[in-house]
Every structure is written in C-alpha cells, then in structure tokens.
CSV table of C-alpha atoms and ligand atoms in Angstrom, one decimal:
chain,number,residue,atom,x,y,z
A,1,MET,CA,-13.0,24.0,7.2
A,2,ILE,CA,-10.0,21.8,6.4
A,3,GLU,CA,-7.9,24.6,3.6
A,4,ARG,CA,-4.3,23.0,3.9
A,5,VAL,CA,-2.8,19.5,4.6
A,6,ALA,CA,0.5,18.4,4.6
A,7,TYR,CA,1.4,14.7,3.7
A,8,LEU,CA,4.8,13.2,4.9
A,9,SER,CA,6.2,10.8,3.1
A,10,MET,CA,10.1,10.6,3.6
A,11,HIS,CA,10.8,7.2,2.2
A,12,THR,CA,9.1,7.3,-1.3
A,13,SER,CA,7.7,9.6,-3.3
A,14,PRO,CA,3.8,9.5,-4.8
A,15,MET,CA,5.4,10.6,-8.2
A,16,LEU,CA,7.5,7.2,-8.3
A,17,GLN,CA,6.1,3.9,-10.6
A,18,PRO,CA,4.6,1.4,-7.8
A,19,GLY,CA,5.2,-2.1,-7.7
A,20,VAL,CA,9.2,-2.1,-7.5
A,21,GLY,CA,11.6,-0.8,-4.8
A,22,ASP,CA,10.1,1.2,-1.9
A,23,ALA,CA,6.8,2.0,-4.0
A,24,GLY,CA,3.9,0.3,-3.8
A,25,GLY,CA,0.4,0.7,-2.4
A,26,LEU,CA,1.4,3.6,0.1
A,27,ASN,CA,2.7,5.9,-3.0
A,28,VAL,CA,-0.8,5.2,-4.7
A,29,TYR,CA,-2.4,5.8,-1.7
A,30,VAL,CA,-0.6,9.1,-1.0
A,31,ASP,CA,-1.1,10.2,-4.8
A,32,GLU,CA,-4.7,9.5,-5.1
A,33,LEU,CA,-5.6,10.9,-1.7
A,34,ALA,CA,-3.9,14.0,-2.4
A,35,ARG,CA,-5.5,14.4,-5.8
A,36,THR,CA,-9.3,13.6,-4.6
A,37,MET,CA,-8.3,16.5,-1.3
A,38,ALA,CA,-7.3,18.8,-4.0
A,39,LYS,CA,-10.5,18.5,-6.1
A,40,ARG,CA,-12.3,19.4,-2.8
A,41,SER,CA,-10.4,22.5,-2.6
A,42,VAL,CA,-7.8,21.5,-0.1
A,43,ASN,CA,-4.1,22.3,-0.6
A,44,VAL,CA,-2.2,19.3,-0.6
A,45,ASN,CA,1.9,19.7,0.1
A,46,VAL,CA,3.5,16.2,0.1
A,47,TYR,CA,7.1,16.3,1.5
A,48,THR,CA,9.5,13.7,0.3
A,49,ARG,CA,13.1,13.4,0.7
A,50,ARG,CA,15.1,14.2,-2.5
A,51,THR,CA,17.0,11.2,-4.2
A,52,ASP,CA,18.1,12.7,-6.9
A,53,PRO,CA,20.1,16.1,-7.0
A,54,ALA,CA,18.2,17.1,-10.5
A,55,GLN,CA,15.1,16.9,-8.4
A,56,PRO,CA,13.8,20.5,-8.4
A,57,ASP,CA,12.8,21.9,-4.9
A,58,HIS,CA,9.2,21.5,-5.6
A,59,VAL,CA,6.6,19.6,-8.5
A,60,GLN,CA,3.2,21.2,-9.0
A,61,VAL,CA,1.5,17.6,-9.6
A,62,ALA,CA,-1.7,19.0,-9.9
A,63,ASP,CA,-3.9,22.1,-9.0
A,64,ARG,CA,-3.6,22.3,-5.6
A,65,TYR,CA,-1.0,19.3,-5.0
A,66,ARG,CA,2.6,20.0,-5.0
A,67,VAL,CA,5.2,17.6,-4.3
A,68,HIS,CA,8.2,19.3,-2.1
A,69,HIS,CA,11.7,17.4,-2.3
A,70,ILE,CA,13.5,18.0,1.0
A,71,GLN,CA,17.3,17.7,1.1
A,72,ALA,CA,17.8,15.2,4.0
A,73,GLY,CA,21.2,13.2,3.3
A,74,PRO,CA,22.8,12.2,0.0
A,75,PRO,CA,20.5,13.0,-2.9
A,76,GLU,CA,20.5,9.4,-3.7
A,77,PRO,CA,18.0,6.4,-3.1
A,78,LEU,CA,18.7,4.9,0.1
A,79,PRO,CA,17.4,1.8,2.0
A,80,VAL,CA,15.1,2.5,4.5
A,81,ALA,CA,17.5,1.0,7.1
A,82,GLU,CA,19.6,4.1,6.3
A,83,LEU,CA,16.8,6.8,6.8
A,84,PRO,CA,16.5,7.1,10.5
A,85,LYS,CA,19.9,9.3,10.7
A,86,TRP,CA,18.2,11.9,8.5
A,87,ILE,CA,14.7,11.8,9.8
A,88,GLY,CA,15.9,15.0,11.7
A,89,LEU,CA,17.0,17.0,9.0
A,90,TYR,CA,14.1,15.9,6.9
A,91,ALA,CA,11.7,17.1,9.9
A,92,GLU,CA,13.7,20.4,9.9
A,93,GLY,CA,13.4,21.3,6.4
A,94,VAL,CA,9.4,20.1,6.4
A,95,ILE,CA,8.9,22.6,9.8
A,96,ARG,CA,11.0,25.2,7.4
A,97,ASP,CA,8.5,25.0,4.6
A,98,LEU,CA,5.7,25.2,6.8
A,99,ARG,CA,6.6,28.0,8.7
A,100,ALA,CA,7.2,30.1,5.9
A,101,SER,CA,3.6,29.1,4.3
A,102,PRO,CA,-0.1,29.8,4.8
A,103,PRO,CA,-1.1,28.1,8.1
A,104,THR,CA,-1.5,24.5,7.8
A,105,ASP,CA,-4.2,22.5,9.3
A,106,VAL,CA,-3.3,18.8,9.2
A,107,VAL,CA,-0.1,17.1,9.3
A,108,HIS,CA,-0.6,13.3,8.0
A,109,SER,CA,2.5,11.0,8.0
A,110,HIS,CA,2.7,8.0,6.2
A,111,TYR,CA,5.1,5.1,7.6
A,112,TRP,CA,7.0,5.1,10.4
A,113,VAL,CA,10.1,6.9,9.7
A,114,SER,CA,7.6,10.1,8.3
A,115,GLY,CA,5.5,9.3,11.5
A,116,TRP,CA,8.6,10.3,13.6
A,117,ALA,CA,9.3,13.4,11.5
A,118,GLY,CA,5.3,14.2,11.9
A,119,VAL,CA,5.6,14.1,15.6
A,120,LEU,CA,8.5,16.6,15.3
A,121,ALA,CA,6.7,18.7,13.2
A,122,LYS,CA,3.6,18.7,15.4
A,123,GLU,CA,5.6,19.5,18.4
A,124,ALA,CA,7.6,22.4,16.9
A,125,LEU,CA,4.4,24.0,15.1
A,126,GLN,CA,1.8,22.8,17.3
A,127,ILE,CA,-0.1,21.4,14.2
A,128,PRO,CA,-2.6,18.3,14.9
A,129,LEU,CA,-0.6,14.9,13.4
A,130,ALA,CA,-2.5,12.0,12.0
A,131,ASN,CA,-0.7,9.0,11.1
A,132,SER,CA,-1.1,6.1,8.7
A,133,PHE,CA,1.3,3.4,9.3
A,134,HIS,CA,0.5,1.1,6.1
A,135,THR,CA,2.7,-1.4,7.5
A,136,LEU,CA,3.2,-2.3,11.2
A,137,GLY,CA,6.7,-3.6,12.1
A,138,ARG,CA,5.5,-6.1,15.0
A,139,ILE,CA,2.4,-7.6,12.5
A,140,LYS,CA,5.3,-8.0,9.6
A,141,ASP,CA,7.2,-10.2,11.9
A,142,ILE,CA,4.8,-12.2,13.0
A,143,SER,CA,4.3,-14.2,9.8
A,144,ARG,CA,7.8,-13.4,8.3
A,145,ARG,CA,9.5,-16.2,6.2
A,146,SER,CA,12.0,-17.9,8.4
A,147,ASP,CA,14.7,-16.3,6.1
A,148,GLU,CA,13.9,-13.0,6.8
A,149,PRO,CA,14.8,-10.8,9.9
A,150,LEU,CA,12.9,-9.5,12.3
A,151,SER,CA,11.9,-5.4,12.3
A,152,SER,CA,14.6,-3.3,14.2
A,153,PRO,CA,13.8,-2.1,17.8
A,154,MET,CA,14.5,1.2,16.5
A,155,ARG,CA,11.4,0.8,13.9
A,156,THR,CA,9.1,-0.7,16.8
A,157,LEU,CA,10.1,2.0,19.6
A,158,THR,CA,9.7,4.8,17.3
A,159,GLU,CA,6.3,3.2,16.0
A,160,GLU,CA,5.4,2.9,19.9
A,161,GLU,CA,6.3,6.7,20.2
A,162,VAL,CA,4.2,8.0,17.0
A,163,ILE,CA,1.2,6.2,18.2
A,164,ALA,CA,1.6,7.7,21.6
A,165,ARG,CA,2.3,11.1,20.0
A,166,SER,CA,-0.1,11.4,17.3
A,167,ASP,CA,-3.4,13.1,17.7
A,168,CYS,CA,-5.0,10.0,15.3
A,169,VAL,CA,-3.9,7.3,14.2
A,170,ILE,CA,-5.8,5.8,11.0
A,171,ALA,CA,-5.9,2.2,10.6
A,172,SER,CA,-7.0,0.9,7.3
A,173,THR,CA,-9.2,-1.7,8.3
A,174,PRO,CA,-10.7,-2.9,11.3
A,175,TYR,CA,-7.7,-5.7,11.8
A,176,GLU,CA,-5.4,-3.1,11.8
A,177,PHE,CA,-7.2,-1.3,14.7
A,178,ASP,CA,-7.1,-4.7,16.3
A,179,ASP,CA,-3.5,-5.1,15.6
A,180,LEU,CA,-3.0,-1.2,17.3
A,181,LEU,CA,-4.7,-1.9,20.6
A,182,ASP,CA,-3.1,-5.9,20.9
A,183,HIS,CA,0.6,-5.6,19.7
A,184,TYR,CA,1.0,-1.6,20.7
A,185,SER,CA,-1.5,-1.0,23.4
A,186,ALA,CA,-2.7,2.2,21.2
A,187,SER,CA,-5.3,3.8,23.3
A,188,PRO,CA,-8.4,3.5,21.2
A,189,GLU,CA,-9.7,6.9,21.6
A,190,ARG,CA,-6.9,8.0,19.3
A,191,LEU,CA,-7.8,5.3,16.5
A,192,CYS,CA,-9.6,5.5,13.6
A,193,THR,CA,-10.3,3.2,10.4
A,194,SER,CA,-10.5,4.8,7.0
A,195,PRO,CA,-9.8,2.1,4.1
A,196,PRO,CA,-7.9,3.2,1.0
A,197,GLY,CA,-10.2,3.7,-2.0
A,198,ILE,CA,-9.8,2.3,-5.9
A,199,ASP,CA,-10.2,4.1,-9.0
A,200,HIS,CA,-13.2,2.9,-10.5
A,201,SER,CA,-13.0,5.0,-13.5
A,202,ILE,CA,-9.7,3.2,-14.2
A,203,PHE,CA,-10.2,-0.3,-12.6
A,204,LYS,CA,-13.5,-1.8,-14.1
A,205,PRO,CA,-14.3,-4.8,-16.3
A,206,GLY,CA,-13.3,-4.8,-19.8
A,207,ASP,CA,-13.2,-7.4,-22.9
A,208,ARG,CA,-11.1,-10.1,-21.6
A,209,GLU,CA,-10.2,-11.5,-25.0
A,210,ALA,CA,-8.9,-8.3,-26.6
A,211,ALA,CA,-7.0,-7.4,-23.4
A,212,ARG,CA,-5.3,-11.0,-23.8
A,213,GLU,CA,-4.7,-10.2,-27.5
A,214,TRP,CA,-3.2,-6.8,-26.9
A,215,LEU,CA,-0.7,-8.0,-24.2
A,216,GLY,CA,0.2,-11.0,-25.7
A,217,LEU,CA,-0.7,-13.4,-22.9
A,218,PRO,CA,-0.3,-16.9,-23.7
A,219,PRO,CA,-3.6,-19.1,-24.2
A,220,GLY,CA,-4.6,-21.1,-21.4
A,221,PRO,CA,-5.5,-20.0,-18.1
A,222,VAL,CA,-3.5,-17.2,-16.3
A,223,VAL,CA,-3.1,-16.4,-12.7
A,224,LEU,CA,-1.7,-12.8,-12.3
A,225,PHE,CA,0.0,-11.6,-9.5
A,226,ALA,CA,0.9,-7.9,-9.1
A,227,GLY,CA,3.0,-6.3,-6.8
A,228,ARG,CA,6.6,-5.7,-5.6
A,229,ILE,CA,8.8,-8.5,-5.4
A,230,GLN,CA,10.0,-9.7,-1.9
A,231,ALA,CA,9.6,-12.4,0.6
A,232,LEU,CA,6.6,-10.6,2.4
A,233,LYS,CA,4.3,-11.2,-0.9
A,234,GLY,CA,5.0,-15.0,-1.0
A,235,LEU,CA,5.5,-15.5,-4.7
A,236,ASP,CA,7.5,-18.7,-3.5
A,237,VAL,CA,4.1,-20.2,-2.4
A,238,ALA,CA,2.5,-19.3,-5.8
A,239,ILE,CA,5.3,-20.8,-7.8
A,240,GLY,CA,4.7,-24.0,-5.5
A,241,ALA,CA,1.2,-23.9,-5.8
A,242,LEU,CA,1.3,-23.6,-9.5
A,243,ALA,CA,3.4,-26.7,-9.8
A,244,ARG,CA,0.5,-28.6,-7.8
A,245,MET,CA,-1.9,-27.4,-10.1
A,246,ASP,CA,-4.0,-30.0,-12.0
A,247,GLN,CA,-4.9,-26.7,-14.4
A,248,PRO,CA,-1.8,-26.0,-17.1
A,249,ALA,CA,-2.0,-22.5,-15.7
A,250,GLN,CA,0.3,-19.6,-16.7
A,251,LEU,CA,1.7,-17.7,-14.0
A,252,ALA,CA,2.3,-13.5,-14.8
A,253,ILE,CA,4.2,-11.7,-12.3
A,254,VAL,CA,3.9,-7.9,-12.9
A,255,GLY,CA,6.6,-6.0,-10.7
A,256,GLY,CA,10.0,-5.6,-9.8
A,257,PRO,CA,12.2,-6.6,-7.1
A,258,SER,CA,12.1,-4.6,-3.5
A,259,GLY,CA,13.2,-4.5,0.1
A,260,ARG,CA,16.4,-5.8,1.3
A,261,ALA,CA,16.6,-9.1,-1.0
A,262,GLY,CA,16.0,-7.1,-4.4
A,263,ASP,CA,17.3,-9.0,-7.1
A,264,ALA,CA,18.4,-12.3,-5.0
A,265,GLU,CA,14.6,-12.8,-4.5
A,266,VAL,CA,13.8,-12.9,-8.0
A,267,GLU,CA,16.8,-15.2,-8.7
A,268,HIS,CA,15.6,-17.2,-5.5
A,269,LEU,CA,11.9,-17.7,-7.6
A,270,LEU,CA,13.3,-18.3,-10.7
A,271,ALA,CA,15.3,-21.3,-9.3
A,272,LEU,CA,12.6,-22.6,-7.5
A,273,ALA,CA,10.4,-22.4,-10.7
A,274,ASP,CA,13.0,-24.4,-12.2
A,275,GLY,CA,13.6,-26.8,-9.4
A,276,LEU,CA,9.9,-27.6,-9.7
A,277,GLY,CA,9.7,-27.9,-13.7
A,278,VAL,CA,7.4,-25.0,-14.0
A,279,SER,CA,10.0,-22.3,-15.7
A,280,SER,CA,8.1,-22.1,-18.7
A,281,GLN,CA,4.7,-21.1,-17.2
A,282,VAL,CA,6.2,-18.4,-15.0
A,283,HIS,CA,6.6,-15.1,-16.8
A,284,MET,CA,8.2,-12.0,-15.3
A,285,ILE,CA,6.8,-8.8,-16.4
A,286,ALA,CA,8.2,-5.4,-15.9
A,287,PRO,CA,6.3,-3.0,-13.5
A,288,GLN,CA,3.7,-1.4,-15.4
A,289,PRO,CA,2.3,2.1,-15.0
A,290,HIS,CA,-0.6,2.0,-12.6
A,291,ALA,CA,-3.7,2.4,-15.2
A,292,GLN,CA,-1.9,-0.1,-17.5
A,293,LEU,CA,-2.8,-2.7,-14.7
A,294,ALA,CA,-6.3,-2.5,-15.2
A,295,LEU,CA,-5.4,-4.6,-18.6
A,296,PHE,CA,-3.9,-7.2,-16.7
A,297,TYR,CA,-6.6,-7.5,-14.4
A,298,GLN,CA,-9.1,-8.0,-17.3
A,299,ALA,CA,-7.1,-10.5,-19.3
A,300,ALA,CA,-6.2,-13.0,-16.2
A,301,ASP,CA,-8.7,-15.5,-15.1
A,302,VAL,CA,-7.6,-15.0,-11.3
A,303,LEU,CA,-5.8,-13.0,-9.2
A,304,VAL,CA,-2.9,-14.7,-6.6
A,305,MET,CA,-1.9,-12.9,-3.2
A,306,PRO,CA,-0.1,-15.0,-1.2
A,307,SER,CA,0.9,-12.4,1.2
A,308,ARG,CA,2.5,-13.3,4.4
A,309,SER,CA,1.4,-10.2,5.7
A,310,GLU,CA,-0.6,-7.7,4.0
A,311,THR,CA,-2.2,-4.5,5.7
A,312,PHE,CA,-4.5,-3.9,2.8
A,313,GLY,CA,-4.1,-5.4,-0.5
A,314,LEU,CA,-4.9,-2.7,-2.9
A,315,VAL,CA,-4.0,-5.1,-6.0
A,316,ALA,CA,-6.8,-7.4,-4.9
A,317,ALA,CA,-9.5,-4.4,-4.5
A,318,GLU,CA,-8.4,-3.3,-7.8
A,319,ALA,CA,-8.6,-6.6,-9.5
A,320,GLN,CA,-12.1,-7.1,-7.9
A,321,ALA,CA,-13.1,-3.7,-9.4
A,322,CYS,CA,-12.1,-5.2,-12.7
A,323,GLY,CA,-14.7,-8.5,-12.1
A,324,LEU,CA,-11.3,-10.3,-11.6
A,325,PRO,CA,-11.7,-13.6,-8.5
A,326,VAL,CA,-9.0,-13.4,-5.9
A,327,VAL,CA,-6.9,-16.3,-4.1
A,328,ALA,CA,-5.4,-14.9,-1.1
A,329,SER,CA,-3.8,-15.2,2.1
A,330,ARG,CA,-5.9,-15.4,5.0
A,331,ILE,CA,-4.0,-12.5,7.1
A,332,GLY,CA,-4.1,-9.1,7.9
A,333,GLY,CA,-6.7,-6.8,6.2
A,334,ILE,CA,-7.4,-9.2,3.2
A,335,PRO,CA,-10.3,-10.8,4.4
A,336,TYR,CA,-11.8,-7.1,4.7
A,337,VAL,CA,-11.2,-6.8,1.3
A,338,VAL,CA,-12.1,-10.4,-0.5
A,339,ALA,CA,-15.2,-11.9,0.7
A,340,ASP,CA,-14.2,-15.4,1.4
A,341,GLY,CA,-16.2,-17.8,-0.7
A,342,GLU,CA,-18.0,-15.3,-2.7
A,343,SER,CA,-15.4,-12.9,-4.4
A,344,GLY,CA,-12.8,-15.0,-3.9
A,345,ILE,CA,-11.1,-17.8,-1.8
A,346,LEU,CA,-8.9,-16.8,1.3
A,347,VAL,CA,-6.4,-19.9,2.1
A,348,ASP,CA,-4.1,-20.2,5.1
A,349,VAL,CA,-0.9,-18.3,4.9
A,350,GLY,CA,1.9,-20.5,3.2
A,351,ASP,CA,-0.4,-23.5,2.1
A,352,GLU,CA,0.7,-24.5,-1.1
A,353,PRO,CA,-1.7,-27.5,-1.4
A,354,GLY,CA,-4.6,-25.1,-0.6
A,355,PHE,CA,-3.5,-22.3,-3.0
A,356,ALA,CA,-3.2,-24.8,-6.1
A,357,ALA,CA,-6.8,-26.4,-4.9
A,358,ALA,CA,-8.5,-23.0,-4.7
A,359,LEU,CA,-6.7,-21.9,-7.9
A,360,ASP,CA,-7.8,-25.1,-9.6
A,361,LYS,CA,-11.7,-24.6,-8.2
A,362,VAL,CA,-11.5,-21.1,-9.8
A,363,VAL,CA,-10.1,-21.7,-13.0
A,364,GLY,CA,-11.4,-24.8,-13.7
A,365,ASP,CA,-15.0,-23.8,-13.1
A,366,PRO,CA,-16.5,-21.4,-15.3
A,367,THR,CA,-19.8,-20.9,-13.5
A,368,LEU,CA,-18.0,-20.5,-10.3
A,369,ARG,CA,-15.9,-17.8,-11.8
A,370,ALA,CA,-18.4,-15.9,-13.4
A,371,ALA,CA,-20.5,-16.0,-10.1
A,372,MET,CA,-17.2,-14.6,-8.3
A,373,SER,CA,-16.5,-12.5,-10.9
A,374,ALA,CA,-19.7,-10.7,-10.5
A,375,ALA,CA,-19.4,-10.9,-6.4
A,376,ALA,CA,-16.0,-9.3,-7.0
A,377,GLU,CA,-17.1,-6.1,-8.8
A,378,ILE,CA,-19.7,-5.8,-6.2
A,379,LYS,CA,-17.7,-5.9,-3.3
A,380,SER,CA,-15.1,-3.4,-4.8
A,381,GLY,CA,-17.9,-1.0,-4.6
A,382,GLU,CA,-17.2,-1.0,-0.9
A,383,PHE,CA,-13.7,1.3,-1.6
A,384,ASN,CA,-13.3,4.5,-3.3
A,385,TRP,CA,-11.1,7.6,-3.1
A,386,LYS,CA,-14.1,10.1,-2.5
A,387,ALA,CA,-15.2,8.5,0.6
A,388,THR,CA,-11.7,7.9,1.7
A,389,ALA,CA,-11.4,11.9,1.9
A,390,ASP,CA,-14.6,12.5,2.9
A,391,ARG,CA,-14.0,10.2,6.2
A,392,LEU,CA,-10.5,11.7,6.3
A,393,LEU,CA,-11.6,15.2,6.2
A,394,GLU,CA,-14.0,14.6,9.0
A,395,LEU,CA,-11.4,12.9,11.1
A,396,TYR,CA,-9.0,16.0,10.3
A,397,HIS,CA,-11.8,18.5,11.5
A,398,GLY,CA,-11.9,16.3,14.6
A,399,ILE,CA,-8.4,16.7,15.6
A,400,THR,CA,-8.3,20.3,14.8
A,401,GLY,CA,-11.5,20.9,17.0
A,402,GLY,CA,-9.8,21.7,19.9
A,403,ASP,CA,-9.7,18.7,21.9
A,404,GLY,CA,-6.6,16.9,20.3
A,405,HIS,CA,-8.6,13.8,19.6
A,406,PRO,CA,-10.9,12.4,16.7
A,407,PRO,CA,-14.8,12.8,17.8
A,408,VAL,CA,-15.3,9.3,18.0
A,409,SER,CA,-13.3,6.2,18.2
A,410,GLN,CA,-14.7,4.3,14.9
A,411,ARG,CA,-13.8,0.8,13.9
B,1,LIG,N1,1.4,-1.5,-9.0
B,1,LIG,C1,1.6,-0.9,-9.9
B,1,LIG,N2,2.4,-1.4,-11.0
B,1,LIG,C2,2.7,-2.8,-11.0
B,1,LIG,C3,2.6,-3.0,-9.6
B,1,LIG,C4,1.9,-2.8,-8.7
B,1,LIG,O1,0.7,0.3,-10.3
B,1,LIG,O2,3.4,-2.9,-12.0
B,1,LIG,C5,0.5,-0.8,-7.8
B,1,LIG,C6,-0.9,-1.5,-7.7
B,1,LIG,O3,-2.0,-1.2,-8.9
B,1,LIG,C7,-1.1,-1.2,-6.1
B,1,LIG,C8,0.2,-1.1,-5.5
B,1,LIG,O4,1.1,-1.0,-6.5
B,1,LIG,O5,-2.1,-0.2,-6.2
B,1,LIG,C9,0.5,-2.2,-4.6
B,1,LIG,O6,-0.3,-1.8,-3.4
B,1,LIG,P1,-0.8,-3.2,-2.3
B,1,LIG,O7,-1.0,-2.7,-1.4
B,1,LIG,O8,-1.4,-4.3,-3.5
B,1,LIG,O9,1.1,-3.7,-2.3
B,1,LIG,P2,2.1,-2.8,-1.1
B,1,LIG,O10,2.9,-2.4,-2.2
B,1,LIG,O11,1.6,-1.4,-0.2
B,1,LIG,O12,2.5,-3.8,-0.3
C-alpha cells in the first residue's frame, strides 16, 4: 500500500498562479494530483525551491498535502537556465527532510531539473523514482520558432540520464511514449502512459450569454487563447489567422508572459497585430485563477491552440469539458486530446491560412459548432484526476514491488 509520496517540483510551485511565468500545466498537474492522492489517504509532500525569504519552511495546503520550500540558491525567482547549479543543494534539502520523515514509498519528480534531483534522492535513499518530463527538450526543438534557441545540451543530456536512472518514466500520451523511444532511446519496459485529468466539477458547460455578460466580452464571435505567452504557444500564428478570417472575430488572450523572451514576446505580438490591422480585435487579459477560466471557456465560440509543441494541452481538454470546440496544431499530444473533425479541427503547425479557414468554419456554422460542442464534452470524459491517481497508484505499486520496474509496459 502506498502511504507516502514525495513530489519534486524544483522550478515552480503548485501554489503559483498558472498561465504566467514558469507556471502552467505542470503546476496544475502537481496540485490536482496531490489533492486527489491526499483524498485517497496518501500523504503527499511537494518539494519546491524557496523563491522568497518570507516563504515558510512548509505550507499545509490541504489535509495530507504539504508544500515544502527548500533553500537552494538565492530566495528569489530565477530563470530555469540558472537552476542547474542549485540542483545539488535542492536535492540535499529534499533528502534531509525525507530522512527525518516517516518512510516515503515513491519519489515522483516533474520536469528535467527535478528529475535530476530525483535521481540523487533515489540513489541516496534507495526510494523508487518515477519521473514525468511534461516537456522534452529535443521534441520542443524540432518545431521551435526560428528565432528560438535550441535546448541546452545540459538539459537534453540530463533528460537522457534521468530516463536511464528512473524506475519509471511517465508519458502523458502514447505520442510522448514514442518520442521517448525514438528521440531518447528509452527502454520500453521503463515507460508507461498516464494522461492528466480535468476537474469536471469546475470545467463543465454553462450559460454562454450569462458568462459573456459577466466577463464583459465584446459582441461578435470570440476566439479564445489561454495559457503562457511565449513563442512555443504560437500566438503569432493566431494573430496572423485572425487577420485572414472572413468572420469578424475577436481574439481574447488570457495569460501572461513566460520564458526567455518575457515581455518582449507580448510586445512582438501587439506590434504584429498592429501591422496586420487587427489591434482592435486583440484583447490581452491578465492570467485568471484556474477555476475562473471556466467562464471564459463557456463564453467563447472556439478555443485556438496554435502551439509549436505541446506535450498534452490541458487547456484544450478543459475547454472541451466546457463544450468548447478546439482549433489546434496537429502536434505532440494534441491529437490524443482533440478528436480531429469531431471535437475540433487540427491544422499543421504554423499554417495561418489553415487556422483561419478552420476558425471560420467553426465560428460561421452554428450547426457544426453545436455538433462539435457535444463531441467535445464527450471527448473530455476520457480525462479525470481520479483515474489518473488510480493509474499512478498502480504504477507506484509496481515500482515498489521489488523488481524496480513497472509491472507492464503500457502505451
Ligand atoms: N491557466 C490558468 N489561468 C490562466 C491561464 C492558464 O489557470 O490564466 C491554466 C490552464 O487552466 C491549464 C494550464 O494553465 O490548466 C496550462 O496548461 P497547458 O497544458 O495548456 O499548457 P502548459 O502551461 O503546460 O504549456
């Protein structure tokens, strides 16, 4: 029986607002999973790096769910590129706390920096290690925008090492599973697939007109984007598509700057919209508390996800749960989340005319939109946190079973 797990999330805390900076799907994943595991009587200790001197050593977020702030490097937000030099200290802090606590059954690390700390903890304490990458450097590099740098060799080599030294690597879709095989030569018996979930008590269909009124959205069709603003997310493609659309749509962008370029990407997007003559149709909206996003999904006509790379795409899954059709890139895990031609339309990465045509089609045809909305809600039923927690508990059992491997390799 799994009684106690440690979740390592060095580079970002599950307590942060998602949709800005380094906080996004990973934060939602760790938080939702921790809450669901805690409700299953598992004690969850999440270890993150202290980014503010005022942060207490730990915060009891919910019954059996605690977040620890580990002192590793200056107590201030740091770019991910600065973190590798502090991984050793972070791992030391985690190991110290795990040693002083009742026995922990499994360490589950998230992202490559924590993956390395997980390897150090596993080797120091002989605790089985599962790792979820959430994003893989080599995969992100394949379709990156031309002005974006490649992932550092430090990252990709660390990913290789974490894959080789974990007891299990958890892919969120069969596509990520294949990426781990094809681009990292992972051994298949160490891999399994477990998709994230959706909180269906929050993300569900609602009264569209009431949501629009409450949010004060302008009249006319609304194309919604939600998430971190960076080149990877392809908002430049969304703005290019908006300028090509026949329908007079508004583009609502909910989220904030993220990653290396930060505010410069937002400025680039605003200048692009200006140059294309669609500034008045582009609305930048500050990041919203997670539950509040449901109102935006309920109010919009279609979600656009023009990502250049996307391991899963929680936003697409949440939107569908609210009955919102999705127009998204055919990349990464998106085809696993969005049923092409049923719950949405998939378009080649960067294909602005293709995105414009697909958005026009959904926005301009109420019958099609209603059919896609119904299909979206059905598709979203495939994802829920209880099922994710059950699968992971089974997996944790497998790696604590003595042979150091999950029971079966499951695509
Ligand atoms: N999100 C949010 N508020 C915002 C924007 C985004 O809570 O203003 C959440 C969103 O609900 C989703 C996550 O951030 O759960 C983004 O996850 P996704 O997988 O789409 O992208 P990632 O950040 O992992 O690249």
